[in-house]
Tab-separated table of C-alpha atoms in Angstrom:
chain	number	residue	atom	x	y	z
A	794	MET	CA	-9.051	-20.952	7.359
A	795	ILE	CA	-7.713	-19.933	3.959
A	796	ILE	CA	-8.532	-16.316	3.043
A	797	ASP	CA	-7.616	-13.526	0.641
A	798	GLY	CA	-6.207	-10.340	2.175
A	799	VAL	CA	-6.346	-6.715	1.041
A	800	PHE	CA	-4.101	-4.056	2.591
A	801	SER	CA	-4.767	-0.326	2.356
A	802	GLY	CA	-2.242	2.420	1.856
A	803	GLY	CA	-1.174	4.606	4.737
A	804	GLY	CA	2.546	5.303	4.607
A	805	ILE	CA	4.310	4.811	7.920
A	806	LYS	CA	1.018	3.806	9.527
A	807	ALA	CA	1.526	0.400	7.852
A	808	TYR	CA	3.014	-0.820	11.141
A	809	GLY	CA	-0.625	-1.251	12.130
A	810	LEU	CA	-1.063	-3.695	9.254
A	811	VAL	CA	1.802	-5.805	10.577
A	812	GLY	CA	0.089	-6.149	13.953
A	813	ALA	CA	-3.241	-6.959	12.326
A	814	LEU	CA	-1.576	-9.593	10.167
A	815	GLN	CA	-0.045	-11.211	13.239
A	816	GLU	CA	-3.404	-11.419	14.966
A	817	LEU	CA	-4.982	-13.109	11.943
A	818	GLU	CA	-2.148	-15.619	11.672
A	819	GLU	CA	-2.286	-16.435	15.365
A	820	ARG	CA	-5.976	-17.256	14.902
A	821	GLY	CA	-5.109	-19.726	12.143
A	822	PHE	CA	-5.827	-17.673	9.021
A	823	VAL	CA	-3.645	-18.380	5.964
A	824	PHE	CA	-3.477	-16.073	2.941
A	825	LYS	CA	-4.115	-17.565	-0.487
A	826	ARG	CA	-3.881	-14.226	-2.312
A	827	THR	CA	-2.922	-10.724	-1.248
A	828	ALA	CA	-3.392	-7.281	-2.742
A	829	GLY	CA	-2.281	-3.853	-1.640
A	830	THR	CA	-1.772	-0.210	-2.421
A	831	SER	CA	1.230	1.934	-1.488
A	832	ALA	CA	2.535	0.802	1.919
A	833	GLY	CA	-0.054	-1.966	1.803
A	834	SER	CA	1.683	-3.303	-1.289
A	835	ILE	CA	4.824	-3.910	0.797
A	836	ILE	CA	2.834	-6.012	3.261
A	837	ALA	CA	1.109	-7.887	0.425
A	838	ALA	CA	4.425	-8.580	-1.336
A	839	PHE	CA	6.195	-9.753	1.824
A	840	SER	CA	3.262	-12.029	2.637
A	841	ALA	CA	3.294	-13.502	-0.883
A	842	ALA	CA	7.041	-14.084	-0.476
A	843	GLY	CA	6.402	-16.161	2.631
A	844	TYR	CA	7.098	-13.721	5.464
A	845	THR	CA	4.995	-14.275	8.571
A	846	GLY	CA	3.631	-11.383	10.588
A	847	LYS	CA	6.225	-12.011	13.289
A	848	GLU	CA	9.033	-11.980	10.741
A	849	MET	CA	7.665	-8.751	9.277
A	850	GLU	CA	7.756	-7.208	12.742
A	851	GLU	CA	11.482	-7.954	12.958
A	852	VAL	CA	12.049	-6.545	9.470
A	853	PHE	CA	10.065	-3.378	10.121
A	854	LEU	CA	11.627	-2.759	13.533
A	855	ASP	CA	15.104	-3.279	12.125
A	856	ILE	CA	14.849	-0.698	9.351
A	857	GLU	CA	15.934	2.877	10.033
A	858	LEU	CA	13.106	4.668	8.258
A	859	SER	CA	15.127	7.789	7.519
A	860	SER	CA	17.511	5.641	5.448
A	861	LEU	CA	14.719	5.268	2.884
A	862	LEU	CA	14.786	9.000	2.175
A	863	ASP	CA	17.433	9.253	-0.535
A	864	LYS	CA	17.826	12.865	-1.580
A	865	ARG	CA	19.523	13.873	-4.784
A	866	ARG	CA	22.586	16.040	-4.362
A	867	GLY	CA	22.046	19.538	-5.633
A	868	LEU	CA	24.782	21.441	-7.402
A	869	LEU	CA	23.892	24.580	-5.480
A	870	PRO	CA	24.268	24.496	-1.648
A	871	ILE	CA	21.208	26.623	-1.107
A	872	PRO	CA	17.646	25.818	0.026
A	873	LEU	CA	16.372	26.789	-3.411
A	874	ALA	CA	18.254	23.822	-4.913
A	875	LYS	CA	15.857	21.374	-3.257
A	876	TRP	CA	12.875	22.994	-4.920
A	877	LEU	CA	14.650	23.139	-8.272
A	878	LEU	CA	15.251	19.388	-8.028
A	879	LEU	CA	11.613	18.881	-7.106
A	880	TYR	CA	10.605	20.866	-10.164
A	881	TRP	CA	12.761	18.823	-12.545
A	882	LYS	CA	12.693	15.387	-10.873
A	883	LEU	CA	9.071	15.625	-9.621
A	884	GLY	CA	9.924	14.305	-6.164
A	885	LEU	CA	11.985	15.226	-3.103
A	886	TYR	CA	13.407	11.706	-2.797
A	887	LYS	CA	14.583	9.269	-5.465
A	888	GLY	CA	12.800	6.209	-4.069
A	889	GLU	CA	15.695	3.952	-5.035
A	890	ALA	CA	16.566	3.229	-1.394
A	891	LEU	CA	13.010	2.047	-0.761
A	892	GLU	CA	13.049	-0.188	-3.838
A	893	ASN	CA	16.467	-1.620	-2.946
A	894	TRP	CA	15.348	-2.378	0.610
A	895	VAL	CA	12.223	-4.169	-0.594
A	896	ALA	CA	14.240	-6.030	-3.249
A	897	GLY	CA	16.768	-7.166	-0.656
A	898	LYS	CA	14.149	-8.514	1.718
A	899	LEU	CA	12.295	-10.301	-1.083
A	900	ALA	CA	15.550	-11.801	-2.367
A	901	GLU	CA	16.079	-13.354	1.064
A	902	ARG	CA	12.987	-15.442	0.244
A	903	ASN	CA	14.163	-16.095	-3.321
A	904	VAL	CA	11.629	-13.690	-4.795
A	905	VAL	CA	12.798	-11.335	-7.526
A	906	THR	CA	10.140	-11.293	-10.262
A	907	PHE	CA	6.445	-12.153	-10.312
A	908	ASN	CA	7.501	-15.557	-11.636
A	909	ASP	CA	8.841	-16.313	-8.146
A	910	VAL	CA	5.490	-16.060	-6.348
A	911	PRO	CA	2.533	-18.425	-6.845
A	912	PRO	CA	0.449	-17.512	-9.921
A	913	ASN	CA	-2.261	-14.907	-9.244
A	914	SER	CA	-1.219	-14.695	-5.579
A	915	LEU	CA	-0.190	-11.026	-5.593
A	916	ARG	CA	-1.711	-7.866	-7.013
A	917	ILE	CA	-0.383	-4.345	-6.631
A	918	ILE	CA	-2.101	-1.066	-7.495
A	919	THR	CA	-0.348	1.879	-9.125
A	920	SER	CA	-1.440	4.994	-11.041
A	921	ASP	CA	-0.379	5.644	-14.628
A	922	ILE	CA	-0.459	9.450	-14.800
A	923	THR	CA	0.683	9.476	-18.420
A	924	ASN	CA	-2.518	7.786	-19.530
A	925	GLY	CA	-4.568	8.852	-16.518
A	926	LYS	CA	-5.615	5.403	-15.349
A	927	LEU	CA	-5.418	2.925	-12.532
A	928	VAL	CA	-3.168	-0.074	-13.217
A	929	VAL	CA	-3.176	-3.516	-11.581
A	930	LEU	CA	0.236	-5.205	-11.526
A	931	PRO	CA	1.264	-7.664	-12.821
A	932	ASP	CA	-2.021	-8.231	-14.698
A	933	GLU	CA	-1.804	-5.169	-16.946
A	934	LEU	CA	1.910	-5.226	-17.754
A	935	PRO	CA	1.247	-6.796	-21.201
A	936	ASN	CA	-0.518	-3.521	-22.099
A	937	TYR	CA	2.942	-1.935	-21.895
A	938	GLY	CA	4.637	-4.692	-23.868
A	939	ILE	CA	6.128	-6.262	-20.723
A	940	ASP	CA	6.029	-9.953	-19.820
A	941	PRO	CA	4.692	-10.095	-16.230
A	942	ILE	CA	6.888	-13.017	-15.175
A	943	THR	CA	10.026	-10.977	-15.921
A	944	PHE	CA	8.986	-7.890	-13.952
A	945	PRO	CA	10.593	-7.264	-10.521
A	946	VAL	CA	8.147	-7.342	-7.615
A	947	ALA	CA	10.178	-4.638	-5.838
A	948	LYS	CA	9.761	-2.347	-8.859
A	949	ALA	CA	5.985	-2.845	-8.719
A	950	VAL	CA	6.010	-1.989	-5.008
A	951	ARG	CA	8.096	1.096	-5.706
A	952	MET	CA	5.578	2.196	-8.348
A	953	SER	CA	2.728	1.772	-5.872
A	954	CYS	CA	4.574	3.706	-3.141
A	955	SER	CA	5.517	6.764	-5.213
A	956	ILE	CA	3.744	9.383	-3.108
A	957	PRO	CA	3.356	12.420	-5.419
A	958	TYR	CA	6.042	15.090	-4.902
A	959	PHE	CA	7.564	13.010	-2.079
A	960	PHE	CA	9.093	10.168	-4.101
A	961	GLU	CA	9.974	10.594	-7.762
A	962	PRO	CA	7.533	8.940	-10.176
A	963	VAL	CA	8.689	5.671	-11.721
A	964	LYS	CA	9.449	5.868	-15.429
A	965	LEU	CA	8.851	2.905	-17.710
A	966	ASN	CA	10.450	3.229	-21.113
A	967	VAL	CA	8.675	1.045	-23.635
A	968	GLY	CA	9.964	1.486	-27.153
A	969	LYS	CA	9.828	5.173	-27.912
A	970	SER	CA	7.227	5.840	-25.208
A	971	THR	CA	7.758	6.799	-21.569
A	972	PHE	CA	5.107	6.245	-18.918
A	973	LEU	CA	5.070	7.810	-15.449
A	974	PHE	CA	3.640	5.970	-12.445
A	975	VAL	CA	2.812	7.320	-8.993
A	976	ASP	CA	1.259	6.063	-5.764
A	977	GLY	CA	-1.647	3.692	-6.302
A	978	GLY	CA	-3.507	5.443	-3.490
A	979	VAL	CA	-4.136	8.386	-5.791
A	980	LEU	CA	-6.823	6.302	-7.513
A	981	SER	CA	-7.483	3.339	-5.212
A	982	ASN	CA	-6.183	3.373	-1.658
A	983	PHE	CA	-8.064	0.247	-0.589
A	984	PRO	CA	-8.472	-2.219	-3.512
A	985	MET	CA	-10.900	-4.585	-1.833
A	986	TRP	CA	-12.792	-4.574	-5.141
A	987	LEU	CA	-10.046	-6.750	-6.655
A	988	PHE	CA	-11.413	-9.803	-4.848
A	989	ASN	CA	-14.955	-8.504	-4.468
A	990	THR	CA	-16.837	-11.052	-6.573
A	991	ASP	CA	-19.461	-13.576	-5.599
A	992	HIS	CA	-17.334	-16.358	-7.042
A	993	VAL	CA	-14.328	-15.526	-4.848
A	994	ARG	CA	-16.402	-14.941	-1.723
A	995	LYS	CA	-18.033	-18.356	-2.106
A	996	GLU	CA	-14.639	-19.974	-2.582
A	997	ARG	CA	-13.022	-18.336	0.461
A	998	PRO	CA	-13.451	-15.205	2.608
A	999	VAL	CA	-11.861	-11.871	1.757
A	1000	ILE	CA	-10.712	-9.772	4.715
A	1001	GLY	CA	-9.601	-6.181	4.221
A	1002	LEU	CA	-7.314	-4.262	6.572
A	1003	ARG	CA	-7.918	-0.519	6.322
A	1004	LEU	CA	-5.810	2.085	8.129
A	1005	SER	CA	-8.695	4.368	8.966
A	1006	ALA	CA	-11.626	4.448	11.332
A	1007	ASP	CA	-13.858	5.901	8.622
A	1008	GLU	CA	-16.017	3.976	6.216
A	1009	ILE	CA	-15.263	5.144	2.693
A	1010	TRP	CA	-18.825	6.271	2.112
A	1011	LYS	CA	-18.961	8.515	5.207
A	1012	PRO	CA	-20.208	12.023	4.245
A	1013	HIS	CA	-17.654	14.836	4.254
A	1014	GLU	CA	-18.177	18.018	6.222
A	1015	VAL	CA	-17.099	20.958	4.066
A	1016	ASP	CA	-17.415	24.363	5.707
A	1017	ASN	CA	-14.109	26.000	4.827
A	1018	ALA	CA	-11.202	25.902	2.368
A	1019	VAL	CA	-9.157	23.456	4.455
A	1020	GLU	CA	-12.051	21.018	4.701
A	1021	LEU	CA	-12.656	21.445	0.976
A	1022	PHE	CA	-9.077	20.411	0.186
A	1023	SER	CA	-9.324	17.457	2.571
A	1024	ALA	CA	-12.599	16.324	1.024
A	1025	LEU	CA	-11.200	16.675	-2.506
A	1026	PHE	CA	-8.148	14.571	-1.673
A	1027	LYS	CA	-10.192	11.923	0.135
A	1028	THR	CA	-12.639	11.756	-2.772
A	1029	MET	CA	-9.750	11.309	-5.181
A	1030	LYS	CA	-8.441	8.381	-3.137
A	1031	ASP	CA	-11.719	6.685	-2.267
A	1032	ALA	CA	-14.244	7.344	-5.048
A	1033	HIS	CA	-13.166	4.342	-7.134
A	1034	ASP	CA	-13.162	2.038	-4.110
A	1035	ALA	CA	-16.562	3.238	-2.906
A	1036	ARG	CA	-18.094	2.422	-6.277
A	1037	TYR	CA	-17.220	-1.243	-5.859
A	1038	ILE	CA	-17.629	-1.735	-2.102
A	1039	SER	CA	-21.133	-1.653	-0.701
A	1040	LYS	CA	-22.113	-1.381	2.938
A	1041	LYS	CA	-22.768	-5.105	3.111
A	1042	HIS	CA	-19.015	-5.685	2.714
A	1043	VAL	CA	-18.137	-3.638	5.792
A	1044	GLN	CA	-18.460	-6.781	7.884
A	1045	ASN	CA	-15.286	-8.098	6.230
A	1046	ILE	CA	-13.179	-4.972	6.805
A	1047	VAL	CA	-10.948	-4.361	9.825
A	1048	PHE	CA	-10.912	-0.605	10.433
A	1049	ILE	CA	-7.751	0.425	12.300
A	1050	PRO	CA	-8.007	4.031	13.587
A	1051	MET	CA	-4.871	6.062	12.927
A	1052	LYS	CA	-5.966	9.553	13.915
A	1053	GLY	CA	-3.057	11.791	14.852
A	1054	ILE	CA	-0.449	9.676	13.045
A	1055	SER	CA	1.311	11.178	10.037
A	1056	ALA	CA	1.802	8.894	7.049
A	1057	MET	CA	5.126	10.654	6.397
A	1058	ASP	CA	6.692	10.450	9.868
A	1059	PHE	CA	9.958	8.770	8.883
A	1060	ASN	CA	11.394	9.598	12.319
A	1061	LEU	CA	9.094	7.135	14.065
A	1062	ASN	CA	10.860	5.554	17.052
A	1063	ASP	CA	10.598	1.908	18.131
A	1064	GLU	CA	8.131	2.707	20.903
A	1065	LYS	CA	5.734	4.332	18.433
A	1066	LYS	CA	6.198	1.505	15.944
A	1067	GLY	CA	5.243	-0.966	18.664
A	1068	GLU	CA	2.226	1.143	19.588
A	1069	LEU	CA	0.970	1.097	16.002
A	1070	MET	CA	1.409	-2.674	15.748
A	1071	ASN	CA	-0.451	-3.149	19.015
A	1072	ARG	CA	-3.243	-0.970	17.650
A	1073	GLY	CA	-3.499	-3.268	14.635
A	1074	ARG	CA	-3.648	-6.338	16.876
A	1075	GLN	CA	-6.260	-4.763	19.145
A	1076	PHE	CA	-8.738	-3.784	16.449
A	1077	THR	CA	-8.304	-7.045	14.567
A	1078	ARG	CA	-8.997	-8.923	17.794
A	1079	GLU	CA	-12.181	-6.907	18.284
A	1080	PHE	CA	-13.170	-7.505	14.652
A	1081	LEU	CA	-12.781	-11.280	14.979
A	1082	LYS	CA	-15.033	-11.403	18.053
A	1083	HIS	CA	-18.015	-10.559	15.831
A	1084	TRP	CA	-16.892	-11.716	12.391
A	1085	THR	CA	-18.777	-14.581	10.801
A	1086	TYR	CA	-18.503	-16.116	7.385
């Protein structure tokens, strides 16, 4: 069955998406279009480039996650230097290592720019904090005077993965203007709304893979300052998505519980990576037992 796939953000927890993808492929599902935010954008881009779930497993097990954390060298050998760099560069890590890794893997499938993937097959979410708006790549690149077919897919992924204060924002210099982009999850962590139209659903199913056990419209419990902060952050990430996804669409979403797993655990060992992938397979298998289209 030909489907469209949407992959949520979740940092390191994206290993669960790889397992879920494998389960879908083993059941005969083929992706026509993919979309993703943050770590989900990596999965979407690799899928659009022709990687299978099994090949992604090899790629994701092979990478030493800590190698993606490229610190800038401070002039002062003191702890304060790190925070000075954060103040001026707006992120603890450059993000170039992540972009170069993604670019290298895409190049192995002869994918460099959006011109190298099938038209309209890939969409990536990022957040333009200069203008305060959500941006869909490559669709909205002309708004910045950029021809979409010339834009590197790895750069788009890097823009979507720029976790605030963790990775430096991506700067786009257009003429005399500079625009800053950060993680797409700030405004839309699960862009199922991209393919959420009656026309698309009649043409082919849309299946979303979400790294959370919670439905996005689940009420928040706010009884203290910590819960307030958590609710504020979750609202920031999910409010846009909730506006476009109704409860009737929950039947097309695979919820993969990731409680207790940090999105920033770049020291994840192979055993834990395998556990997360197995979790993705397990919950996708359960989903497919009851899914009908």
